[in-house]
Amino acid sequence: MTFKTYVTGFSRIGENRELKRALENFWRGKISQDALEETAQTLRKKHWLTQQNAGIDLISINDFSYYDTMLDAAVLLNAVPARFKQIDDELARYFAMARGNDDVPAMEMTKWFNTNYHYLVPELNREIKLILDAKKVKQEFQEAKALGINGKINLIGPLTFLALSKTTDNSDVFDYLPAVLDVYTELLKEVANWDECVTVQFDEPVLVKGVDTAMAERLNTSYQRLASVSENVRVAVVTYFEHASEAVRVLVKTPVWGIGLDFVYGKENIDVLQDFNEKVLIAGVIDGRNIWLNEYDASLSLLTQLTNSIPADQIYLSTSCSLLHVPYTIENEPESMVKNWLAFGKEKLAELTFLSHVTGKKELSEDEEALLLERRNVLAAKKSDEMIHNSVIRFRMKIDLGTERSAKFEDRIQIQKKALNLPILPTTTIGSFPQTVELRKTRSSYRQNKISEAEYQAQMKAYIDECVAFQEEAGLDVFVHGEPERNDMVEYFGELLKGFHFTQNGWVQSYGSRCVKPPVIFGDISHPEAMTVEWIRYAQSKTDKPMKAMLTGPITILNWSFVRTDLPRSEVALQLALVLKDEVSDLQKAGIKIIQVDEAAFKEGYPLRAEKVVDYEDWAVKNFKRAVSTANPETQIHTHMCYSEFNEIIDVIEELDADVITIETARSGNELLKIFRDHNYQNEIGPGVYDIHSPRVPSMAELKAEINSRLEVLPVSQLWVNPDCGLKTRRWEEVRPALQNMVAAVKEIRAEI
Ligand code: GLN
Ligand code: ZN
């Protein structure tokens, strides 16, 4: 018995982030559209052939994207918001939708389920007529076919597409379901002519959130229809990140060919297999979003269990989700102990084919036997490593559990107001200033020992000086040092902590051309020395304005890392909270009065299933509070979250009890703030007044309007003024005028008040 193999989706950014480079060069006008297209084609080809050579039976087509596959789906459906219609050039229009341009703001962007991947939120309204634009799919299909790739076409499923869309005229997103189904039906009819048998994968991760009666009905309608368009087209509905039991019960009664289920993050899926009948099971057994070696013995027994319900020839062995969420390959990593424990995208392909070959085999070949044995040995050695279990840390985890600050908010804020003496509508930024080419060069030269520690320090300090001087000149109220020493807000801390491993090439796409290199938390976490104090102390010495220190919160470090699976996440979070707690004390001792603890990724750690939320909220809140629990009443704790959906978590935000929270609101207007008002939220808030994801510089008038609109919702005494998020991805040419305009706008408003 050999299972067939299937990969939900693959990396698109490339082994060496080739796509990132090409995109950024194209945006800067350094390469032509032809050159960009050529890079894209080369990457697609390489990615297909890599999967084919690894022996994968069904390989994704249309998982490539210049920016984001939700955006691609919007284009395929011609769901182009009116403000982009006057842009004739298709690619320019596409990038304008993604990034905005001088004339039009971008579409909203938000996080894809509980990952750090961002998608663009499609905008629908009654004016938009959905019509098929199959160009991209067709081109990529033909490219693959010419290469002899046995492919399946990836599409965002209609329900996920709509559930993640928003309407701009208060119609209901699901009003558009018939229209979306019409377009998809037409597409499938076309696809039916492209080959004798084409598999189409509809990604429907939204189904893992649970399926109520209305959704069940939509699910049934959609796939009754899509799965019966043509004999030549077989439809797979793929779910991931959790179990999809409710959806399975509906889907098995439709004519779909296959159903994809995640057995790594949705173990409960096992319970619905009896209902499968003759359907094909696409069984996600290889973790598509974490980087640990597969535990073959566990997988093999899982697979045996699956075959109790479903015949082996009806099973495709698959990744639990798209490999978009893991780095490309460990091949380019330097040797290290931890490297031996890792499997990235390419290695996961090999794991898949290995498992598919050995499952249920009575006798393994010598090679297979050796591989299995080697894997057992590596995993056993890992378990007994000292770095994994540190008894001092384990002891502190039992006794150092306090979470409360010494005073209540209403008392703290009075003390802080006196101590800080800020004007109304205090202005600040979120932490980072532009990461210039020179900065990156300096950091990398330092890493490679090409420049001395002293030289490195001098250059970083020079940059901090520039940031301070600029803030002084612009007239901001609360300063930041600019984060020049940080490549990434999580990586920076991880590098200073024990228990973390850093890859050299472990890049994962976050949005568009932006990639992150998540640290690997493999062992118990401790910190040998203070991590930020010297930089902040230096920056504070250069100004009389309060310098806000920047820390990354425990939950964000956790959610943006690849985390060990041999300890509960709540325990890893506790270890992080304890090291941050020490850092807060150290900063305070160094005379720092404001400390921002970023929790940019607080929300993406939320379980997708409602019944699992309470537990997460409980330990996430406790560990944030624990991290700042040693802050004195006069030390002002800020936190920052960069997204705009707070409806469901407003109670939790309140429980965090940060003195000030800065949030993203520029793309979503005032709706968000109303939630805070309606909730009678008392602590201070800095709702972002302009979108930093776009290079566009907002004018002073525009900013004034934004600030005034915030004032319609919340009292002036509660409000701060700041951009949506950190400025590191922007250029100084954009940042300078934008912040100057922001401060000027505030000054006018103060005068008016
Ligand atoms: N302090 C960080 C910065 O300014 C916050 C980044 C974020 O929220 N993603 O870059
Ligand atoms: Zn942010």
XYZ file of C-alpha atoms in Angstrom, residues 85-640:
556
model
C -11.036 51.356 -12.130
C -9.405 54.305 -13.843
C -6.011 52.626 -13.729
C -5.754 51.009 -17.146
C -2.589 49.046 -16.745
C -3.535 45.740 -15.144
C -0.425 45.213 -13.114
C -0.365 48.816 -11.934
C -3.982 48.414 -10.889
C -3.187 45.208 -9.068
C -0.346 46.778 -7.104
C -2.427 49.863 -6.403
C -5.071 47.651 -4.838
C -2.395 46.042 -2.722
C -0.306 49.066 -1.796
C -2.175 52.206 -2.743
C -0.558 54.957 -4.794
C -0.452 58.748 -4.818
C -4.109 58.973 -5.723
C -5.823 56.063 -4.048
C -5.514 54.273 -0.740
C -4.867 50.546 -0.733
C -7.397 47.934 0.191
C -7.473 46.870 3.817
C -5.071 44.169 4.827
C -5.407 41.762 7.683
C -4.098 38.514 9.039
C -4.953 35.176 7.540
C -6.610 33.147 10.276
C -4.168 32.484 13.072
C -1.052 32.980 10.965
C 1.236 35.910 10.359
C 0.395 35.911 6.666
C -1.674 38.912 5.586
C -4.331 39.020 2.910
C -6.120 41.913 1.279
C -9.739 42.270 2.262
C -11.948 42.243 -0.839
C -14.490 45.053 -1.043
C -17.922 44.286 -2.386
C -20.996 46.362 -3.049
C -23.975 46.390 -5.340
C -22.118 48.444 -7.967
C -19.504 45.786 -8.547
C -20.395 43.278 -11.231
C -18.570 40.033 -10.843
C -17.220 38.731 -14.162
C -14.649 36.039 -14.805
C -11.058 37.001 -15.482
C -9.329 33.643 -15.957
C -6.077 34.951 -17.432
C -3.799 34.218 -14.519
C -5.145 30.758 -13.831
C -5.006 29.840 -17.472
C -1.503 31.069 -18.002
C -0.164 29.223 -14.992
C -2.050 26.089 -15.906
C -0.588 26.106 -19.387
C 2.889 26.750 -18.079
C 2.600 23.774 -15.765
C 1.123 21.585 -18.429
C 3.957 22.402 -20.805
C 6.358 21.213 -18.131
C 4.463 17.968 -17.658
C 3.376 18.832 -14.142
C 0.532 16.837 -12.679
C -1.183 19.811 -11.194
C -4.324 20.904 -9.452
C -5.639 24.410 -9.558
C -5.791 26.229 -6.229
C -8.622 28.686 -5.740
C -9.939 30.451 -2.685
C -13.253 28.805 -1.971
C -16.389 30.936 -2.370
C -17.297 30.758 1.318
C -13.878 31.714 2.576
C -13.642 34.464 -0.030
C -16.926 35.978 1.056
C -16.513 35.427 4.766
C -13.255 37.387 4.607
C -14.629 40.129 2.364
C -16.357 43.274 3.476
C -19.133 45.243 1.852
C -18.986 48.997 1.478
C -22.724 49.556 1.250
C -23.988 47.515 4.200
C -25.218 44.707 1.998
C -24.483 41.253 3.361
C -21.350 39.554 2.023
C -23.259 36.365 1.387
C -25.700 38.215 -0.890
C -22.884 37.822 -3.411
C -22.694 34.051 -3.152
C -24.841 33.353 -6.243
C -22.717 35.777 -8.265
C -19.460 34.239 -7.047
C -20.771 30.773 -7.833
C -21.731 31.924 -11.323
C -18.202 33.086 -11.985
C -16.602 30.003 -10.501
C -18.969 27.791 -12.503
C -17.942 29.556 -15.653
C -14.311 29.116 -14.715
C -14.759 25.408 -14.104
C -16.472 25.073 -17.479
C -13.458 26.649 -19.067
C -11.073 24.544 -17.022
C -12.891 21.451 -18.260
C -11.517 22.209 -21.731
C -7.933 22.529 -20.612
C -7.382 18.835 -19.962
C -9.196 15.538 -19.573
C -9.234 15.555 -15.841
C -8.410 18.641 -13.876
C -8.411 18.758 -10.093
C -9.502 22.023 -8.566
C -8.737 22.716 -4.931
C -10.999 25.149 -3.177
C -9.352 26.444 -0.017
C -12.052 26.748 2.617
C -10.246 27.357 5.894
C -13.208 29.380 7.113
C -15.038 26.108 7.662
C -12.824 25.195 10.599
C -14.397 27.941 12.631
C -17.534 25.851 12.805
C -20.552 25.682 10.516
C -23.963 26.910 11.630
C -27.216 26.146 9.822
C -26.925 29.070 7.423
C -23.331 28.201 6.585
C -24.196 24.530 6.150
C -26.806 25.500 3.631
C -24.390 27.738 1.739
C -21.774 25.030 1.827
C -24.177 22.518 0.423
C -25.453 24.856 -2.303
C -21.942 25.871 -3.312
C -20.461 22.438 -3.678
C -23.537 20.732 -5.054
C -23.121 23.194 -7.833
C -19.361 23.513 -8.273
C -18.697 19.809 -8.024
C -21.125 18.961 -10.776
C -20.014 21.427 -13.420
C -18.159 18.912 -15.561
C -17.019 15.302 -15.589
C -13.568 16.589 -16.439
C -13.264 18.571 -13.253
C -12.915 17.023 -9.844
C -13.337 19.296 -6.888
C -11.431 19.083 -3.631
C -12.450 21.201 -0.673
C -9.487 21.753 1.578
C -9.570 22.963 5.173
C -6.733 23.651 7.546
C -5.550 25.042 10.904
C -8.256 23.178 12.896
C -10.777 20.420 12.545
C -13.725 20.789 10.227
C -16.069 18.110 11.535
C -19.283 20.020 10.915
C -18.294 20.825 7.354
C -17.370 17.234 6.607
C -20.861 16.066 7.478
C -22.214 18.420 4.811
C -19.553 17.892 2.194
C -19.777 14.114 2.136
C -23.307 14.500 0.793
C -22.195 16.682 -2.116
C -20.520 15.445 -5.299
C -17.073 16.743 -4.311
C -14.215 14.400 -5.116
C -12.023 15.013 -2.117
C -11.942 16.668 1.277
C -8.764 18.002 2.849
C -8.436 17.807 6.608
C -5.738 18.881 9.013
C -4.733 16.116 11.404
C -1.981 18.134 13.044
C -4.056 21.042 14.377
C -7.408 19.301 14.123
C -7.038 15.899 15.688
C -10.828 15.814 16.142
C -11.078 15.229 12.402
C -10.496 11.545 13.087
C -13.968 11.274 14.526
C -15.762 12.089 11.284
C -14.012 9.654 9.007
C -16.693 6.966 9.241
C -18.942 9.298 7.261
C -16.536 9.610 4.384
C -18.080 6.983 2.096
C -16.371 7.004 -1.251
C -14.780 10.427 -0.894
C -11.067 10.925 -1.213
C -9.382 12.043 1.995
C -6.568 14.527 1.642
C -4.940 13.863 4.960
C -2.802 16.687 6.338
C -0.300 14.775 8.447
C 2.878 16.740 7.855
C 2.825 19.975 9.836
C 2.659 22.718 7.209
C 3.235 25.574 9.620
C 5.872 24.405 12.008
C 9.406 23.325 11.315
C 10.071 20.258 13.404
C 11.004 16.918 11.986
C 8.024 14.701 11.592
C 7.788 12.007 14.245
C 7.467 9.158 11.817
C 6.289 6.592 14.316
C 3.425 8.805 15.437
C 2.464 9.584 11.843
C 2.562 5.950 10.858
C 0.209 4.982 13.616
C -2.088 7.868 12.692
C -2.106 6.636 9.118
C -2.939 3.136 10.195
C -5.813 4.614 12.127
C -7.004 6.484 9.019
C -7.000 3.314 6.979
C -9.376 1.752 9.471
C -12.051 4.064 8.106
C -10.866 4.782 4.587
C -9.191 2.519 2.046
C -5.595 3.498 1.333
C -6.235 4.127 -2.339
C -8.713 6.819 -1.325
C -6.155 8.669 0.737
C -3.750 11.349 -0.391
C -1.073 12.106 2.139
C -0.670 15.829 2.476
C 0.729 18.771 4.323
C -1.575 20.152 7.013
C -1.752 23.474 5.129
C 0.177 25.354 2.467
C 3.955 25.268 2.865
C 3.792 29.012 2.321
C 3.989 29.217 6.111
C 7.378 27.529 6.467
C 10.768 28.441 4.997
C 11.965 26.905 1.776
C 14.728 24.503 2.731
C 17.230 23.767 5.478
C 19.866 23.019 2.837
C 21.336 26.504 3.066
C 21.488 26.536 6.839
C 24.836 26.321 8.573
C 25.433 23.199 10.590
C 24.103 23.305 14.128
C 22.549 20.985 16.615
C 19.107 22.446 16.160
C 19.336 22.151 12.396
C 19.231 18.387 12.839
C 15.777 18.689 14.329
C 14.259 20.747 11.527
C 12.347 20.142 8.331
C 11.365 23.072 6.085
C 9.249 23.026 2.930
C 11.497 20.982 0.713
C 12.313 18.524 3.480
C 8.634 18.124 4.215
C 8.122 16.973 0.636
C 10.589 14.194 1.279
C 8.863 13.308 4.542
C 5.578 13.029 2.699
C 6.900 10.655 0.082
C 8.762 8.662 2.698
C 5.631 8.165 4.772
C 3.605 7.336 1.719
C 6.048 4.591 0.783
C 6.447 2.944 4.148
C 2.925 3.079 5.530
C 1.490 -0.365 6.062
C 4.514 -2.058 4.521
C 5.249 -5.415 6.130
C 8.891 -5.257 5.292
C 10.877 -2.088 4.769
C 13.815 -1.837 2.418
C 17.230 -1.421 3.987
C 17.248 2.280 3.172
C 13.820 2.829 4.618
C 14.709 0.931 7.747
C 17.833 3.065 8.132
C 15.921 6.312 7.678
C 13.345 5.310 10.223
C 16.002 4.342 12.718
C 17.959 7.523 12.157
C 14.841 9.604 12.773
C 14.148 7.736 16.020
C 17.688 8.367 17.195
C 17.638 12.067 16.409
C 14.364 12.565 18.230
C 15.515 10.593 21.248
C 18.738 12.599 21.502
C 16.779 15.818 21.298
C 14.536 14.825 24.181
C 17.411 14.352 26.547
C 19.289 17.553 25.669
C 20.019 19.897 28.606
C 19.004 23.018 26.675
C 15.503 21.642 26.525
C 14.994 21.355 30.247
C 16.606 23.840 32.642
C 15.734 23.154 36.264
C 16.354 26.724 37.462
C 13.809 28.058 34.980
C 11.364 25.311 35.784
C 11.591 26.221 39.444
C 10.962 29.917 38.842
C 7.922 28.966 36.764
C 6.370 27.503 39.889
C 6.932 30.404 42.246
C 7.124 33.675 40.292
C 3.518 33.913 39.212
C 2.364 37.420 40.208
C 0.416 39.337 37.576
C -0.845 42.554 39.185
C 0.698 46.032 39.241
C 0.818 47.829 42.560
C -1.812 50.481 41.700
C -5.064 50.692 39.738
C -5.274 52.493 36.401
C -7.245 55.477 37.696
C -4.531 56.134 40.271
C -1.620 55.294 38.011
C -2.722 57.630 35.259
C -2.897 60.598 37.627
C 0.625 59.939 38.845
C 1.840 59.482 35.277
C 0.179 62.681 34.056
C 1.999 64.598 36.708
C 5.303 62.915 36.078
C 5.221 63.208 32.295
C 3.472 66.532 31.923
C 2.442 65.958 28.309
C 0.188 68.268 26.243
C -3.286 67.107 25.236
C -3.308 64.767 22.236
C 0.282 63.686 22.836
C 2.040 62.680 19.642
C 4.245 59.660 19.318
C 5.255 56.885 16.931
C 5.125 53.157 17.293
C 8.841 52.560 17.594
C 10.770 51.956 14.430
C 12.059 54.527 11.980
C 13.068 53.627 8.416
C 15.453 50.736 8.122
C 17.834 52.205 5.619
C 20.138 50.284 3.332
C 23.089 51.590 5.354
C 21.603 50.314 8.605
C 21.090 46.877 7.197
C 24.607 46.922 5.840
C 26.058 47.929 9.177
C 24.194 45.212 11.006
C 25.214 42.594 8.532
C 28.869 43.700 8.508
C 28.836 43.495 12.273
C 27.370 40.028 12.175
C 30.024 38.921 9.775
C 32.717 40.457 11.968
C 33.639 42.874 9.218
C 33.332 45.822 11.561
C 34.194 46.087 15.223
C 31.743 46.286 18.077
C 32.809 49.894 18.629
C 32.209 50.802 15.015
C 28.807 49.127 15.094
C 27.814 50.918 18.276
C 28.945 54.231 16.851
C 26.899 53.813 13.712
C 23.772 52.742 15.559
C 24.132 55.628 17.950
C 24.564 57.999 15.052
C 21.267 56.766 13.683
C 19.599 57.163 17.060
C 20.966 60.720 17.144
C 19.366 61.375 13.780
C 16.050 59.957 14.937
C 16.116 62.047 18.091
C 17.050 65.160 16.146
C 14.263 64.587 13.689
C 11.672 64.043 16.426
C 12.901 67.161 18.184
C 12.589 69.164 14.990
C 9.203 67.696 14.096
C 7.952 68.473 17.599
C 6.776 65.050 18.677
C 5.998 64.612 22.375
C 7.039 61.089 23.213
C 10.161 59.911 21.446
C 11.430 56.554 20.349
C 14.978 55.538 19.595
C 14.036 54.188 16.174
C 15.032 50.532 16.607
C 18.050 50.658 14.280
C 19.675 47.718 16.055
C 16.687 45.495 15.380
C 16.264 43.511 12.244
C 12.915 42.275 13.439
C 10.949 42.873 16.606
C 10.933 39.218 17.606
C 14.220 38.053 16.175
C 16.032 40.798 18.010
C 14.893 39.547 21.410
C 15.216 35.919 20.525
C 18.862 36.427 19.628
C 19.556 37.706 23.102
C 17.697 34.891 24.811
C 18.669 31.324 25.535
C 16.393 28.630 24.187
C 16.120 30.269 20.767
C 17.684 29.179 17.527
C 18.134 31.388 14.500
C 18.086 30.290 10.959
C 19.992 32.114 8.304
C 17.515 31.608 5.537
C 14.298 30.687 7.238
C 12.212 33.370 5.556
C 8.450 33.206 5.491
C 6.181 35.590 3.591
C 4.257 37.985 5.790
C 2.670 40.245 3.203
C 3.504 41.123 -0.369
C 7.256 41.257 -0.642
C 7.705 41.406 3.102
C 9.154 38.337 4.742
C 9.926 37.469 8.323
C 12.418 35.033 9.714
C 10.733 33.539 12.755
C 12.995 32.378 15.542
C 12.832 28.799 16.628
C 12.000 28.290 20.286
C 13.469 24.913 20.997
C 14.479 25.028 24.672
C 13.831 26.669 28.025
C 14.074 30.458 27.859
C 16.278 32.656 29.976
C 18.223 35.860 29.457
C 21.811 36.283 30.374
C 21.689 40.099 30.514
C 19.510 43.163 29.913
C 18.537 43.393 26.263
C 17.462 46.937 25.523
C 18.605 49.093 28.404
C 21.837 50.449 26.963
C 20.245 51.647 23.717
C 17.308 53.283 25.422
C 19.433 54.864 28.075
C 21.637 56.326 25.348
C 18.656 57.648 23.420
C 17.160 59.170 26.568
C 20.457 60.909 27.301
C 20.052 62.847 24.043
C 16.742 64.488 24.849
C 14.593 65.932 27.603
C 11.475 64.483 26.046
C 10.404 61.115 27.428
C 12.007 58.247 25.537
C 9.665 55.318 25.160
C 11.414 51.962 25.478
C 10.347 49.186 23.139
C 9.848 45.595 24.109
C 8.106 42.851 22.248
C 5.453 41.177 24.359
C 5.477 37.531 25.407
C 2.470 36.564 23.339
C 3.825 38.170 20.210
C 7.217 36.547 20.609
C 5.405 33.265 20.993
C 3.022 33.770 18.100
C 5.745 34.887 15.728
C 8.119 32.085 16.511
C 8.241 28.495 15.544
C 7.495 27.027 18.935
C 8.574 23.732 20.448
C 5.754 21.220 20.654
C 7.024 19.336 23.693
C 5.831 21.980 26.159
C 2.365 23.622 26.206
C 2.348 27.081 24.582
C 1.096 28.577 27.837
C 4.265 27.409 29.577
C 6.507 28.802 26.884
C 4.616 32.098 27.245
C 5.272 32.037 30.966
C 8.993 31.632 30.383
C 8.892 34.644 28.057
C 6.881 36.715 30.520
C 9.470 36.118 33.195
C 12.394 37.324 31.108
C 10.454 40.410 30.044
C 9.516 41.131 33.612
C 13.212 41.388 34.424
C 13.732 43.692 31.456
C 10.934 46.023 32.567
C 12.577 46.290 35.982
C 15.950 47.013 34.434
C 14.564 49.762 32.197
C 12.814 51.340 35.110
C 15.975 51.307 37.139
C 17.730 53.052 34.267
C 15.256 55.924 34.591
C 12.955 55.131 31.677
C 9.425 56.411 32.258
C 7.494 54.911 29.374
C 7.765 51.326 28.224
C 5.875 49.978 25.262
C 5.286 46.257 25.176
C 4.219 45.422 21.654
C 1.598 42.769 21.251
C 1.245 43.008 17.503
C 0.454 39.315 17.284
C -1.779 38.942 20.300
C -4.784 38.316 18.139
C -3.327 35.849 15.713
C -2.768 33.342 18.483
C -6.485 33.120 19.057
C -7.849 29.665 18.596
C -10.092 29.466 15.579
C -12.736 27.534 17.455
C -14.864 29.382 19.964
C -14.714 26.640 22.556
C -10.941 27.001 22.835
C -10.868 30.765 23.300
C -11.330 31.098 27.050
C -8.260 29.079 27.824
C -6.048 31.084 25.432
C -7.303 34.410 26.710
C -6.654 33.354 30.248
C -2.992 32.490 29.846
C -2.267 35.160 27.240
C -3.607 37.965 29.433
C -1.879 36.634 32.526
C 1.459 36.477 30.802
C 1.213 39.971 29.344
C 0.323 41.338 32.753
C 3.027 39.293 34.377
C 5.600 40.836 32.041
C 4.677 44.387 33.129
C 3.736 43.568 36.707
C 6.892 45.093 38.137
C 6.268 48.485 36.535
C 5.872 51.165 39.215
C 2.675 53.241 39.127
C 4.548 56.176 37.565
C 5.992 54.053 34.790
C 3.608 54.290 31.868
C 3.024 51.024 30.083
C 2.011 51.244 26.459
C 1.034 48.379 24.290
C 0.551 48.291 20.558
